[in-house]
mmCIF file of C-alpha atoms and ligand atoms in Angstrom:
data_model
loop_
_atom_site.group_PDB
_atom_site.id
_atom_site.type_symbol
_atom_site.label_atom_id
_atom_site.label_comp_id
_atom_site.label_asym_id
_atom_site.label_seq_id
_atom_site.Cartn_x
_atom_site.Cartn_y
_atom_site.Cartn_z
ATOM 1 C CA UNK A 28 0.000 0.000 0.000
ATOM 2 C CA UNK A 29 1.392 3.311 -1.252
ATOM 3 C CA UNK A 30 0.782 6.679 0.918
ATOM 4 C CA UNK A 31 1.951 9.051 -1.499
ATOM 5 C CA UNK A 32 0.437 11.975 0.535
ATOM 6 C CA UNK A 33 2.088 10.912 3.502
ATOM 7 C CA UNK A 34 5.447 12.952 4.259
ATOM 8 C CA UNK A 35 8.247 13.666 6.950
ATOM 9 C CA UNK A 36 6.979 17.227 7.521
ATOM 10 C CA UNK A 37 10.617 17.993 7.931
ATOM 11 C CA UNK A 38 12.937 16.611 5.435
ATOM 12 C CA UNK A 39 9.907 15.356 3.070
ATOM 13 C CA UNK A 40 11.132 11.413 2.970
ATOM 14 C CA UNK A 41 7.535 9.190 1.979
ATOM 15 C CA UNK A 42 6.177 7.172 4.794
ATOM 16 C CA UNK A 43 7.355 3.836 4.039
ATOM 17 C CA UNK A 44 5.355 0.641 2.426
ATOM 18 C CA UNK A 45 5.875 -1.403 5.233
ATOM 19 C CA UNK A 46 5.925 -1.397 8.743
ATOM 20 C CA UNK A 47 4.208 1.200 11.073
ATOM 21 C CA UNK A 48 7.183 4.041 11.979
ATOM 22 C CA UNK A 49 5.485 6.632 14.307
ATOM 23 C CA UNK A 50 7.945 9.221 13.454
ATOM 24 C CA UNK A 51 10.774 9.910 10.397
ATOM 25 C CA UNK A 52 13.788 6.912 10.293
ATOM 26 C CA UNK A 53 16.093 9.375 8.405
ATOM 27 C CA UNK A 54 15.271 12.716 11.202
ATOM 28 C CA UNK A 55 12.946 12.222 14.041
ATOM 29 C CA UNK A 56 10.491 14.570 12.154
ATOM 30 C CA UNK A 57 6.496 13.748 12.096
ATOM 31 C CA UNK A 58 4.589 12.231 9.647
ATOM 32 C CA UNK A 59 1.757 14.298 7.882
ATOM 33 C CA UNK A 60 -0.430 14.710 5.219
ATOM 34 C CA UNK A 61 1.779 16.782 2.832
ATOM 35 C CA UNK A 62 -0.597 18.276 0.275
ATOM 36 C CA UNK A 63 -3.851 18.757 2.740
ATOM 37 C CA UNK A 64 -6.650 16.281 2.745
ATOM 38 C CA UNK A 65 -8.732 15.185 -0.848
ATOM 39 C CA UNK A 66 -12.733 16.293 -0.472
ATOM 40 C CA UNK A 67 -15.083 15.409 -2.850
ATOM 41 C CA UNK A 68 -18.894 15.849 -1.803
ATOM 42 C CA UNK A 69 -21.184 13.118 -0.878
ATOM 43 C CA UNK A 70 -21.723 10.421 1.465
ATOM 44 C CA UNK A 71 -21.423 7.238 0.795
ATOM 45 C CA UNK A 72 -25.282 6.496 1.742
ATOM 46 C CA UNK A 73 -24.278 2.022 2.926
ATOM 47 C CA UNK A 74 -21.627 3.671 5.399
ATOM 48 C CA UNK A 75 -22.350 4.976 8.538
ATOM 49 C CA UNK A 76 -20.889 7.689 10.558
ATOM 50 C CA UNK A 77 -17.389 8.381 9.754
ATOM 51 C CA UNK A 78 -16.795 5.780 7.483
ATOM 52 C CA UNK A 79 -19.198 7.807 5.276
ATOM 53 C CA UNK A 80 -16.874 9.701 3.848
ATOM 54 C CA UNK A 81 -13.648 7.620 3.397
ATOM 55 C CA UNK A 82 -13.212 8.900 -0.277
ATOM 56 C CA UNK A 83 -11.502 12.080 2.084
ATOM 57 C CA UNK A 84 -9.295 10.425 4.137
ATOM 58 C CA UNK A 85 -6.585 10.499 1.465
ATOM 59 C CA UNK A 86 -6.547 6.852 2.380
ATOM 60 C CA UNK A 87 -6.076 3.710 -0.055
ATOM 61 C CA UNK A 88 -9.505 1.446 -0.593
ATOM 62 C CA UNK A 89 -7.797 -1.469 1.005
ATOM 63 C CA UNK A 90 -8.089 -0.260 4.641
ATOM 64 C CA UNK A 91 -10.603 -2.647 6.384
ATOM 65 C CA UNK A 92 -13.513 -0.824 8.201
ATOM 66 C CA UNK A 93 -13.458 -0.909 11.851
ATOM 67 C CA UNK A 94 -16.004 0.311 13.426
ATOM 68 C CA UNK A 95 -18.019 0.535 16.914
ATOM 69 C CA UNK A 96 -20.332 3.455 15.361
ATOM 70 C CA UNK A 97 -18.040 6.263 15.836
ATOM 71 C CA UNK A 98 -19.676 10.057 14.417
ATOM 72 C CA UNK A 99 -22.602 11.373 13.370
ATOM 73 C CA UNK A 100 -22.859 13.073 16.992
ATOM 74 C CA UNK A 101 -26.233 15.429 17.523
ATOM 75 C CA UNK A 102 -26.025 19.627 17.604
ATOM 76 C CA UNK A 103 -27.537 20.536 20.888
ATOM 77 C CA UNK A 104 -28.787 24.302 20.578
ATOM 78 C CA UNK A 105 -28.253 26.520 23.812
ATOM 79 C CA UNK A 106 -29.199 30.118 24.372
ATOM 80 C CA UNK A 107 -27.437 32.446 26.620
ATOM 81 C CA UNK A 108 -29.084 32.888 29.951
ATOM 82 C CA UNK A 109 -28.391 36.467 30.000
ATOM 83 C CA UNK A 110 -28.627 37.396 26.036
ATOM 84 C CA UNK A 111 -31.062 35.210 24.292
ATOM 85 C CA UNK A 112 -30.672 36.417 21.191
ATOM 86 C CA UNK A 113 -27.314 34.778 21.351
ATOM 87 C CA UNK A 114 -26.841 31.233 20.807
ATOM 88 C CA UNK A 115 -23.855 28.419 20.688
ATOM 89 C CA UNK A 116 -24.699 24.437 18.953
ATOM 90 C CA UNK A 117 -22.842 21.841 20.783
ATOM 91 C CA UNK A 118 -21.462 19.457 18.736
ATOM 92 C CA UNK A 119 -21.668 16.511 21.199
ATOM 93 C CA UNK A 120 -18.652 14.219 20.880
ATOM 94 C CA UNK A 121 -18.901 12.906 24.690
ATOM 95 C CA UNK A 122 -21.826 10.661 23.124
ATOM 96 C CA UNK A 123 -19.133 8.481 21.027
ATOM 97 C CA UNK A 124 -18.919 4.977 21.482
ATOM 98 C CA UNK A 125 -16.460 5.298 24.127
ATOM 99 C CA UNK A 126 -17.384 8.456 25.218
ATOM 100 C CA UNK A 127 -15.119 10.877 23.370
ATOM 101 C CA UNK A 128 -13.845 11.904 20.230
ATOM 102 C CA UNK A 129 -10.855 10.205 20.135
ATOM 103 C CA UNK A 130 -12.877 7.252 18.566
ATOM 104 C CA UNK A 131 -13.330 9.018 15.152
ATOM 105 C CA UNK A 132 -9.184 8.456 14.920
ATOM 106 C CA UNK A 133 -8.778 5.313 16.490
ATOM 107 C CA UNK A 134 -10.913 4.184 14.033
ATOM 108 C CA UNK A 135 -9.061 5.164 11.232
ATOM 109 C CA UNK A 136 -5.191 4.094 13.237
ATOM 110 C CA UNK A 137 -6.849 0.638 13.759
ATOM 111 C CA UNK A 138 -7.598 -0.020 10.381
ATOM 112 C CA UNK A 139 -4.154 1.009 9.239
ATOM 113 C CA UNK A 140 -2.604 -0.899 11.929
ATOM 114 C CA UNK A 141 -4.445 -3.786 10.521
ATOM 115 C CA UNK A 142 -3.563 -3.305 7.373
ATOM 116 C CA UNK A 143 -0.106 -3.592 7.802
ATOM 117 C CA UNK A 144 -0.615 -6.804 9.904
ATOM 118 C CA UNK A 145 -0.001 -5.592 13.239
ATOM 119 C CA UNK A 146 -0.719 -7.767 15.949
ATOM 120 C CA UNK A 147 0.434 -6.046 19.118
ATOM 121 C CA UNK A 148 0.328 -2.093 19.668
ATOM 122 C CA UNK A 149 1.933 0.377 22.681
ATOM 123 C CA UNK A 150 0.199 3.615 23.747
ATOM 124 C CA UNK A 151 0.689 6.127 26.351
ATOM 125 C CA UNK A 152 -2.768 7.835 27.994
ATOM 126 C CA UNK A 153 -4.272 7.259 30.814
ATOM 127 C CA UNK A 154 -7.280 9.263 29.747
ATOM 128 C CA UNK A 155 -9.523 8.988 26.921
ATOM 129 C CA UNK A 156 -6.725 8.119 23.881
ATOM 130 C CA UNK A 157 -6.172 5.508 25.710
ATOM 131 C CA UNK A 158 -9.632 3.897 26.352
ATOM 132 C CA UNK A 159 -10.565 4.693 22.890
ATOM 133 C CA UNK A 160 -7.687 2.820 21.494
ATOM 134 C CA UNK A 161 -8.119 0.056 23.730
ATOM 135 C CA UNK A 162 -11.350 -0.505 22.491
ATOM 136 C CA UNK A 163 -11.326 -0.513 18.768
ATOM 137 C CA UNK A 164 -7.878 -2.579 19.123
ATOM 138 C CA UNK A 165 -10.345 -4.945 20.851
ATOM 139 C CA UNK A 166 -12.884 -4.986 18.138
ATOM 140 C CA UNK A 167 -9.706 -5.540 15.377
ATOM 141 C CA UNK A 168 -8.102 -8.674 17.738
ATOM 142 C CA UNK A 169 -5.150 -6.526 18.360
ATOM 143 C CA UNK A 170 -3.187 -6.834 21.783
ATOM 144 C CA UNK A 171 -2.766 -3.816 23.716
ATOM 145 C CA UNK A 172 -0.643 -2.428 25.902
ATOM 146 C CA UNK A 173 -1.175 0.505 27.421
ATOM 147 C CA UNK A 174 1.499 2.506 29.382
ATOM 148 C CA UNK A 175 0.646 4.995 31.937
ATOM 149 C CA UNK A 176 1.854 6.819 35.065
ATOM 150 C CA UNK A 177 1.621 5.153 38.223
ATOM 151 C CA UNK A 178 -0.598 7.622 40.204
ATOM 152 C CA UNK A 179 -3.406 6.925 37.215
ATOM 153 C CA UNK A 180 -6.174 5.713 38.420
ATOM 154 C CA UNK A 181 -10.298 5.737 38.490
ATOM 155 C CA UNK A 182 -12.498 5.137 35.597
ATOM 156 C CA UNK A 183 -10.270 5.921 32.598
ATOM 157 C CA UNK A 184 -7.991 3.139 33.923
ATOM 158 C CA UNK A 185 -10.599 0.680 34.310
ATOM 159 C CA UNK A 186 -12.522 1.468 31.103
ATOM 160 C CA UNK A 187 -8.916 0.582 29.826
ATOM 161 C CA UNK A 188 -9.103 -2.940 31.568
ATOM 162 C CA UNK A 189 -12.377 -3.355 30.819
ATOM 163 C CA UNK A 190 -11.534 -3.551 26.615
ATOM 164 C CA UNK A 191 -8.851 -6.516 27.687
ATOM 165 C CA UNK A 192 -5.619 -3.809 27.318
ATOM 166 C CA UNK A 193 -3.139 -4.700 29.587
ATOM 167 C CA UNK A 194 -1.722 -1.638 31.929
ATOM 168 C CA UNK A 195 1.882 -1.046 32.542
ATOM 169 C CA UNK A 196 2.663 1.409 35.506
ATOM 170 C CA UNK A 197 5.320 3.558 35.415
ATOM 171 C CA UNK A 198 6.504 5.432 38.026
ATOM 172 C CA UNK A 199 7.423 8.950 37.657
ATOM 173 C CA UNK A 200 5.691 11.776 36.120
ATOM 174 C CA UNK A 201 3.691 11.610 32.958
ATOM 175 C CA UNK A 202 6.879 12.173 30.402
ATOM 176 C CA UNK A 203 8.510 9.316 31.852
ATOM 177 C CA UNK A 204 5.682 6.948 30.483
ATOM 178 C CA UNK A 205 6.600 8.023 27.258
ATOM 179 C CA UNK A 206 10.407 7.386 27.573
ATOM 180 C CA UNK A 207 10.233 4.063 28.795
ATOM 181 C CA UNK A 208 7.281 2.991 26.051
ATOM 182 C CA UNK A 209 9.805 4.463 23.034
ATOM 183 C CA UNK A 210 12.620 2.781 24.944
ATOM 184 C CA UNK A 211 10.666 -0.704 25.330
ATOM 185 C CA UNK A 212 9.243 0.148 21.650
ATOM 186 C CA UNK A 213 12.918 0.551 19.938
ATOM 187 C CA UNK A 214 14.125 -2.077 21.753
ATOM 188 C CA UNK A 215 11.412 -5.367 21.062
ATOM 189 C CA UNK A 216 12.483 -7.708 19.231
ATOM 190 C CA UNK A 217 9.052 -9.144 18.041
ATOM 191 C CA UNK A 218 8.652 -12.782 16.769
ATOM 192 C CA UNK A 219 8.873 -13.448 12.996
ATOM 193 C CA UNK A 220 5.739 -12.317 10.987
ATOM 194 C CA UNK A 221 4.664 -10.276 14.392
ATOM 195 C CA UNK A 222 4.594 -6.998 14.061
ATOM 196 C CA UNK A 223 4.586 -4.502 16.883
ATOM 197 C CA UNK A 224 3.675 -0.812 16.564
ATOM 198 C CA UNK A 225 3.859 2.667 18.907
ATOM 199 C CA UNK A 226 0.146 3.477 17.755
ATOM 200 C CA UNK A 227 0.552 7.532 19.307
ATOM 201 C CA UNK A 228 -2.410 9.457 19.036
ATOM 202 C CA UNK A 229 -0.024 12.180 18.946
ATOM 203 C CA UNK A 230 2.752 10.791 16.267
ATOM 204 C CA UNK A 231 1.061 9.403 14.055
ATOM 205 C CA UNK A 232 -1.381 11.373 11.708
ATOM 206 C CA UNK A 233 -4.390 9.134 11.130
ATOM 207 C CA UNK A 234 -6.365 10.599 13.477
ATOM 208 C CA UNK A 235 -6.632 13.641 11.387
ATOM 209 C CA UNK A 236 -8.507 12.764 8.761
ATOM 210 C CA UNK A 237 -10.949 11.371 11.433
ATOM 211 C CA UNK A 238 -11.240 14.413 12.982
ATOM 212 C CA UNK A 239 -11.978 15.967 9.967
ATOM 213 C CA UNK A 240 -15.117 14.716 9.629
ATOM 214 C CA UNK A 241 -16.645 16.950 12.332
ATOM 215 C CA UNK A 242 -16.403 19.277 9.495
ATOM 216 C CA UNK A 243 -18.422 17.329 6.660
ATOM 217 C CA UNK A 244 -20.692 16.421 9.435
ATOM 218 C CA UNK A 245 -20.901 20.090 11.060
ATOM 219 C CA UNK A 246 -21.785 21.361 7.285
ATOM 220 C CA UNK A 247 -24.361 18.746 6.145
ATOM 221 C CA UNK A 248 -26.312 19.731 10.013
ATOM 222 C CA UNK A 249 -26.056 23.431 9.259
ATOM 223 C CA UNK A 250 -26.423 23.656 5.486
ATOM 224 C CA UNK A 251 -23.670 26.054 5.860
ATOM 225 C CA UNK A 252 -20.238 26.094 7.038
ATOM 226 C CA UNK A 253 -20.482 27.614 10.766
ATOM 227 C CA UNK A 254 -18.630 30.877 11.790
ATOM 228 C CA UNK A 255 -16.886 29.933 14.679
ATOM 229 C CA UNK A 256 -15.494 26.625 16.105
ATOM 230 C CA UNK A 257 -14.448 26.761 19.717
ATOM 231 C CA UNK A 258 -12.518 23.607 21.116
ATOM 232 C CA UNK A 259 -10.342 22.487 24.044
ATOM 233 C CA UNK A 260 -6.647 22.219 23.074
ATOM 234 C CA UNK A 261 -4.112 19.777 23.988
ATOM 235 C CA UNK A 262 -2.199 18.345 21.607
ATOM 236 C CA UNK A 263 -4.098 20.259 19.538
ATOM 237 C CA UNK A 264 -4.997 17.183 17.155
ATOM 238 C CA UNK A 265 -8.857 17.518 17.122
ATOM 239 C CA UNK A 266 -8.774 21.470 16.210
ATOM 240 C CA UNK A 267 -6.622 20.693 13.488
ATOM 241 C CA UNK A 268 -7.941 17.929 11.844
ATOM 242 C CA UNK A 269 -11.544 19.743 11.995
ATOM 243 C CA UNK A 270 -9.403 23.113 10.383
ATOM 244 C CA UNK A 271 -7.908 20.553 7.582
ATOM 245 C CA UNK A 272 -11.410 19.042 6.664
ATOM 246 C CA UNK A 273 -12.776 23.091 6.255
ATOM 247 C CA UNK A 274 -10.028 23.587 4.389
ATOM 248 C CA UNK A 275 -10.452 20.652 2.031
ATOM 249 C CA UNK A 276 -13.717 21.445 1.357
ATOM 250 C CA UNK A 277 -12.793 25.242 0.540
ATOM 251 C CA UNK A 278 -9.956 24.356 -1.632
ATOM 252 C CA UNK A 279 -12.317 21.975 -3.814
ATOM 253 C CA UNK A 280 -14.216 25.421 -3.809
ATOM 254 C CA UNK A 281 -17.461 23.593 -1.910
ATOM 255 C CA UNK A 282 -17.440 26.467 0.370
ATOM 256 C CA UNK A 283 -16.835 30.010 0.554
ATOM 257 C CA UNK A 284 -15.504 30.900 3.566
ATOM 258 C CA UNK A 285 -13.186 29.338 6.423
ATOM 259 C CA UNK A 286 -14.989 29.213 9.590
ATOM 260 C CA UNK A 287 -12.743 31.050 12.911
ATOM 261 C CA UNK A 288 -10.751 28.397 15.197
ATOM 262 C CA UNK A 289 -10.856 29.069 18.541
ATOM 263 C CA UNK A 290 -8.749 26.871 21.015
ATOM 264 C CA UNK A 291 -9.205 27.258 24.380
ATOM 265 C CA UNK A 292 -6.400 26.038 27.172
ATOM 266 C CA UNK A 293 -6.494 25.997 31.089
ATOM 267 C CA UNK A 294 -4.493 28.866 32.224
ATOM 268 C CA UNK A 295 -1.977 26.684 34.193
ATOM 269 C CA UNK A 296 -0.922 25.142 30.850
ATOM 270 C CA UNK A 297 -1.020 27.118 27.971
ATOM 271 C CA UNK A 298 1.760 27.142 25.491
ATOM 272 C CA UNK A 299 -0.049 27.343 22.156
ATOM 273 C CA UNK A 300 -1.918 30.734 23.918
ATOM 274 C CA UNK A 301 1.731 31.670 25.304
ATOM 275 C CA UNK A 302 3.681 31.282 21.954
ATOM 276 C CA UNK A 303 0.448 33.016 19.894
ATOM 277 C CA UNK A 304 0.087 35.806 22.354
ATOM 278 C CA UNK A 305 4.171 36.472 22.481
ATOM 279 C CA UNK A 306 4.922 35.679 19.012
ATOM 280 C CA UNK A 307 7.832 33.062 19.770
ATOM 281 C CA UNK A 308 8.460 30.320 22.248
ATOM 282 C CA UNK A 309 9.107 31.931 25.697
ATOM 283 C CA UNK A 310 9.131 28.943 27.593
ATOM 284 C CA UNK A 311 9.075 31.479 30.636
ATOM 285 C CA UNK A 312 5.376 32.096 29.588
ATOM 286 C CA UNK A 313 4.400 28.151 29.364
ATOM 287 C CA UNK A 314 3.375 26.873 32.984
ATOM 288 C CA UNK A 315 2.700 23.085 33.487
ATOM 289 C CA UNK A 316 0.670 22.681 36.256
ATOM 290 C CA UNK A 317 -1.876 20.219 37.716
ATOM 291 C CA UNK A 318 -4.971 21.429 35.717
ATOM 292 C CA UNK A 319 -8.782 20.119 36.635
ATOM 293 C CA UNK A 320 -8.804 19.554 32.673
ATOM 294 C CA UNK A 321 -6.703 16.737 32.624
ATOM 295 C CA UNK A 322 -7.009 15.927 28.601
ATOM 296 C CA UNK A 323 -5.361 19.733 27.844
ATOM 297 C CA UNK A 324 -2.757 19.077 30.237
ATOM 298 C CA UNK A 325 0.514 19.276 26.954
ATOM 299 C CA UNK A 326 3.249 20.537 27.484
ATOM 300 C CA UNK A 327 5.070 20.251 24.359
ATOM 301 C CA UNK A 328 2.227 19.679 21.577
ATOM 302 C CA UNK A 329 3.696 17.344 18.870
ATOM 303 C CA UNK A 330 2.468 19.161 15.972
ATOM 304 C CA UNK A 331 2.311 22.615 17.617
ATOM 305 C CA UNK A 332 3.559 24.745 14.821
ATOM 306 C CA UNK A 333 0.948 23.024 12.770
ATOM 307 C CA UNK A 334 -2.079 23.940 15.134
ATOM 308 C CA UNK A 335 -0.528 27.590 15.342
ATOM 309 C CA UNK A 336 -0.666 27.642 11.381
ATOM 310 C CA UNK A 337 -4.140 26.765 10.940
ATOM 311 C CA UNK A 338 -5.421 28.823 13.780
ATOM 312 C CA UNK A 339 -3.608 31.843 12.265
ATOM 313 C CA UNK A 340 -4.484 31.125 8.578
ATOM 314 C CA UNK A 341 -8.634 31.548 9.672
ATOM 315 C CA UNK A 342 -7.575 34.564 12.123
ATOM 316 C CA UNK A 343 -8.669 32.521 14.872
ATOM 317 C CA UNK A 344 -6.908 32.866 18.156
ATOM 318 C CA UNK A 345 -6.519 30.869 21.500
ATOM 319 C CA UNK A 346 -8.025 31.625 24.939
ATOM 320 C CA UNK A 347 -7.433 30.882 28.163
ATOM 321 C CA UNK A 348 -9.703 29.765 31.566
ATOM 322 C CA UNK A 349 -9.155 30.108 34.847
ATOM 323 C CA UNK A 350 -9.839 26.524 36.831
ATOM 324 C CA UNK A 351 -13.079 28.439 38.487
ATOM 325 C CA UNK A 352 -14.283 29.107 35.140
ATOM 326 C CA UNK A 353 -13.897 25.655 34.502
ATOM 327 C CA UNK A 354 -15.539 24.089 37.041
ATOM 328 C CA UNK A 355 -18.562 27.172 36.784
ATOM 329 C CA UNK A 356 -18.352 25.912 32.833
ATOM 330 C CA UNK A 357 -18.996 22.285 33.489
ATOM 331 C CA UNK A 358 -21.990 23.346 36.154
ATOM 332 C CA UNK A 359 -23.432 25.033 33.623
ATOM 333 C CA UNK A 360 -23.299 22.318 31.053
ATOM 334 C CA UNK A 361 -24.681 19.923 33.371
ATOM 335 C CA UNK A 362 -27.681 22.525 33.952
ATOM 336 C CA UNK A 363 -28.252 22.362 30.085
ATOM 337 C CA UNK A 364 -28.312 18.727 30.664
ATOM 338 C CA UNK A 365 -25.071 17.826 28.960
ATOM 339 C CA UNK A 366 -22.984 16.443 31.076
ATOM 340 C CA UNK A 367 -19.106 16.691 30.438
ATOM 341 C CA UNK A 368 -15.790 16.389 32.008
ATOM 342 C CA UNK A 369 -13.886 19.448 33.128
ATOM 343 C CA UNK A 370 -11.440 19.170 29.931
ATOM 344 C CA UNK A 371 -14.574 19.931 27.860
ATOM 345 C CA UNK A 372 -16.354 22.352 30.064
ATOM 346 C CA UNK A 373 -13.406 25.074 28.884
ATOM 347 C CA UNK A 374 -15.599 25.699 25.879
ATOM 348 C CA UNK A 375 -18.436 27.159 28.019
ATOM 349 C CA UNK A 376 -16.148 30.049 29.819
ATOM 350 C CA UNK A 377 -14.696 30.960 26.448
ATOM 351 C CA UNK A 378 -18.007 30.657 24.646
ATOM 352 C CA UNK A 379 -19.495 33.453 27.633
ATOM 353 C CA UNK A 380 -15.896 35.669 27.685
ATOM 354 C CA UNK A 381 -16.458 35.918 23.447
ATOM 355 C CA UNK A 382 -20.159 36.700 23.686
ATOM 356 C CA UNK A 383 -21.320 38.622 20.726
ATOM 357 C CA UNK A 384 -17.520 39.069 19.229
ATOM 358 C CA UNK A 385 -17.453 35.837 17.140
ATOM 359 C CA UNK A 386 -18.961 34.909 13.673
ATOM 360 C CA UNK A 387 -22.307 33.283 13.556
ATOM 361 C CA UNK A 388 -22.874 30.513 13.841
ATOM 362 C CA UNK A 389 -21.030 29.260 16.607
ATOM 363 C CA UNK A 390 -19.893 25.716 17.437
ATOM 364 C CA UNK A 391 -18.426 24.131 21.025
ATOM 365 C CA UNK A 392 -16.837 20.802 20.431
ATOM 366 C CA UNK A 393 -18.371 19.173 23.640
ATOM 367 C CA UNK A 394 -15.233 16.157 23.136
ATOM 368 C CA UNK A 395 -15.056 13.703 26.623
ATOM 369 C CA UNK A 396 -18.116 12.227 28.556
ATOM 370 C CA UNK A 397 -18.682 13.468 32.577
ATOM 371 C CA UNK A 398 -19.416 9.490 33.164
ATOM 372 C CA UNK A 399 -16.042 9.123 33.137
ATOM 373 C CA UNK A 400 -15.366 11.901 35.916
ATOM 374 C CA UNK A 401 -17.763 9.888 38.530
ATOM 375 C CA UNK A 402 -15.474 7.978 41.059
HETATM 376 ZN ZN1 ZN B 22 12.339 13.271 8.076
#
């Protein structure tokens, strides 16, 4: 299978025919999809949900569809309390098969993982990556292993369990779960015709076109593309790929604007805000602390410059909440009746703080369940 689209975003090399690298053999750099993603209109009406619209995944044919029922989430409509003139439409990715959005890309990784014969995967999340991965690896008879920090615990973990993953514990703080899965990942030495694979959410890039399909979906419930997105930021990963599939469809000239992309981060970790509000990397700027919305909690976002691009290209811009305006967010929600967990809930404050200012219509990305928040 040839993925001619598929580049080192660095020194250009193809990603290979074989084998499942998660990053560039010749210089560390990521993987990507070099020319944008391919839209052509349409659904594909004996598909459901995501796998709708595989002609725009700039995939081959051959992938195998796996599938637990991932997308077509519901809009929820919500006036403000205090202006009800103004509105918001939650796009509500908490109601995915395993209760976030991540399942739209595992989706799509599983079914390249199968593809290229894989029969025993790594990841590192304790949170909803790593539930959503476990599950769909389930559903494709892949062994899983999932590594995460020590002091994980609660429902994430045993959702985990639950799918059959196995859990390694590692001591230490969340980066050294990474170290010692690339370190036990480089160093396997797997049986003949057994291939193992690092399946990151955040190397690898077939989660994007995935993610993209909030955008095909957003536009067919609409009947125009919306104004404004607003979205939680981490890795960044789901803002982008729903930026790329807008994009597609405006370079096929299917629509005539771009909507605005709005990424909101907690304020005790916010370097996509820092570097976009100071113009460089001031690492001064970027605090890491313990933030109530665990699933933003990045550091070092893999494809930052990326997510910085496409936020600048629409002349979005990223905001910041306070951990009160977090938890006040996710009461709110809940009064609504959707319930959320607190990495979510960021949309509210920065939906109420832009009141009025953004273009119309305006979207939250509602993206992890609150049933996974109940100890
Ligand atoms: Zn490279």
């Amino acid at each position: 299978m040839i993925l001619d689209n598929i580049k080192c975003s660095n020194c250009k090399k193809p990603y290979p025919e074989t084998g499942v690298p998660y990053r560039c053999s010749n210089c560390g750099g990521v993987f990507d999809f070099s020319e944008g993603l391919p839209f052509q209109p349409g659904k594909n009406p004996s598909a459901q949900g995501i796998w709708c619209y595989r002609q725009n995944f700039g995939l081959p044919d051959t992938l195998p569809e796996i599938s637990l029922g991932e997308g077509n989430t519901p809009l929820v409509w919500i006036n403000a309390e205090d202006h009800p003139e103004k509105k918001i439409a939650f796009k509500c990715e908490f109601l995915e098969p395993t209760g976030s959005f991540k399942d739209r890309g595992s989706a799509i990784i599983t079914s390249f993982l199968m593809e290229r014969g894989v029969k025993i995967a790594l990841e590192d999340s304790s949170g909803n990556a790593g539930a959503s991965f476990a599950a769909y690896a389930a559903r494709a008879g892949i062994q899983v292993l999932i590594y995460v920090p020590e002091s994980a615990s609660g429902p994430k973990r045993s959702q985990i369990e639950a799918y059959g993953a196995e859990i390694v514990s590692i001591p230490g703080k969340r980066s050294k779960t990474t170290e010692v899965l690339i370190d036990a990942f480089e160093n396997a030495k797997p049986a003949q015709n057994q291939t193992i694979a690092y399946a990151s959410h955040a190397y690898l890039p077939f989660n994007i076109p995935g993610y993209a399909t909030i955008a095909y979906e957003l536009y067919e419930q609409l009947g125009e593309p919306p104004g404004t997105i607003i979205s939680p930021v981490g890795q960044g990963g789901l803002l982008l790929g729903i930026g790329r599939g807008f994009e597609a469809m405006h370079t096929a000239g299917y629509i005539s604007k771009m909507p605005m992309l709005v990424g909101v981060q907690a304020e005790l970790c916010a370097p996509l805000w820092a570097v976009s509000t100071y113009g460089q990397l001031d690492f001064r700027m970027i605090s890491n602390e313990e933030t109530i919305a665990e699933g933003i909690r990045v550091k070092y976002p893999v494809r930052g410059d990326e997510v910085l691009n496409s936020v600048k290209n629409c002349n979005g811009r990223f905001l910041t909440v306070s951990e009160e305006e977090i938890i006040e967010g996710r009461k709110q929600l809940a009064k609504n009746g959707l319930f959320v967990e607190h990495t979510s809930a960021v949309v509210w404050s920065a939906w109420k703080k832009t009141l009025g200012t953004l273009p119309e219509p305006v979207i939250g990305i509602l993206t992890g369940s609150g049933l996974k928040t109940i100890p």
